[in-house]
Phi, psi and omega in degrees: 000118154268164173255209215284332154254006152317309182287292205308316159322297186305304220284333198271032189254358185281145175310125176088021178243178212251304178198152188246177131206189176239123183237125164265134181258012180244007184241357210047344157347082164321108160299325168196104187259192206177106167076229181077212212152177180287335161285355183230104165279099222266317167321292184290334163302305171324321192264333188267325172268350164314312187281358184250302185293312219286289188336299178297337200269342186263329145320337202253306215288320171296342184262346168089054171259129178237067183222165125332117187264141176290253172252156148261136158247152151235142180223090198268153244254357169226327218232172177220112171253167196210101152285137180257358221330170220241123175290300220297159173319102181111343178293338217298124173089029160266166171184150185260149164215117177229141175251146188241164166278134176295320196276331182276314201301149113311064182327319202290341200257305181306324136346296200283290185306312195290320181329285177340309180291320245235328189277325169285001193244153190262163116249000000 
C-alpha cells in the first residue's frame, strides 16, 4: 500500500504528465500536490474540480443512477485532465487528478496506471 506521497510520485512518472494531486472533494482541499507550475496551479484545479465532481455526483443522484463514477476526463486543445475518484475503504470523498501534456500523453495508458495508482494507495 502506498501512501499520498508516494502515489502522487508514481502518478507523475506516467507519460506526459504535468502535475497530480489528492483532492477531498467535500472541503475542496488539496491534500497533497506534485509538480504543475506557473501554468498549471494544482490548488486552484483542486478547488475548481471539486465543483466538476460535485456537479456530477448531484446529475446521478437526481436522474436516479445507482452506479459509480469511474473517472471524468476534460480535453483541452493541449492538456488532457483526469479525475479519479477514490473506491478503497476509507477513501470516501476523494479523488486523484492528474493533468497531461495531450501530445506526449497515452490517455489509454494513463487511464490504466492511475486506476492502478488509485487501488494502492491507502490513505
Amino acid at each position: 500500500m502506498a501512501n499520498t506521497e508516494t502515489a502522487l510520485k508514481e502518478a507523475t512518472t506516467i507519460e506526459g504528465a504535468i502535475g497530480a494531486a489528492l483532492v477531498d472533494y467535500t472541503s475542496g482541499m488539496a491534500l497533497g500536490t506534485i509538480g504543475g507550475g506557473k501554468d498549471l496551479d494544482l490548488t486552484v484545479a483542486a478547488a475548481g474540480n471539486t465543483d466538476v465532481v460535485r456537479a456530477k455526483v448531484r446529475t446521478m443522484e437526481h436522474l436516479g443512477l445507482k452506479d459509480e463514477i469511474e473517472d471524468i476526463l476534460i480535453t483541452l486543445g493541449s492538456q488532457y485532465h483526469l479525475i479519479r475518484l477514490m473506491k478503497s475503504r476509507g477513501a470516501g470523498g476523494l479523488f486523484l487528478y492528474l493533468a497531461l501534456d495531450k501530445e506526449r500523453a497515452n490517455l489509454a495508458m494513463a487511464r490504466h496506471q492511475l486506476k492502478k495508482i488509485e487501488a494502492e494507495l491507502e490513505v
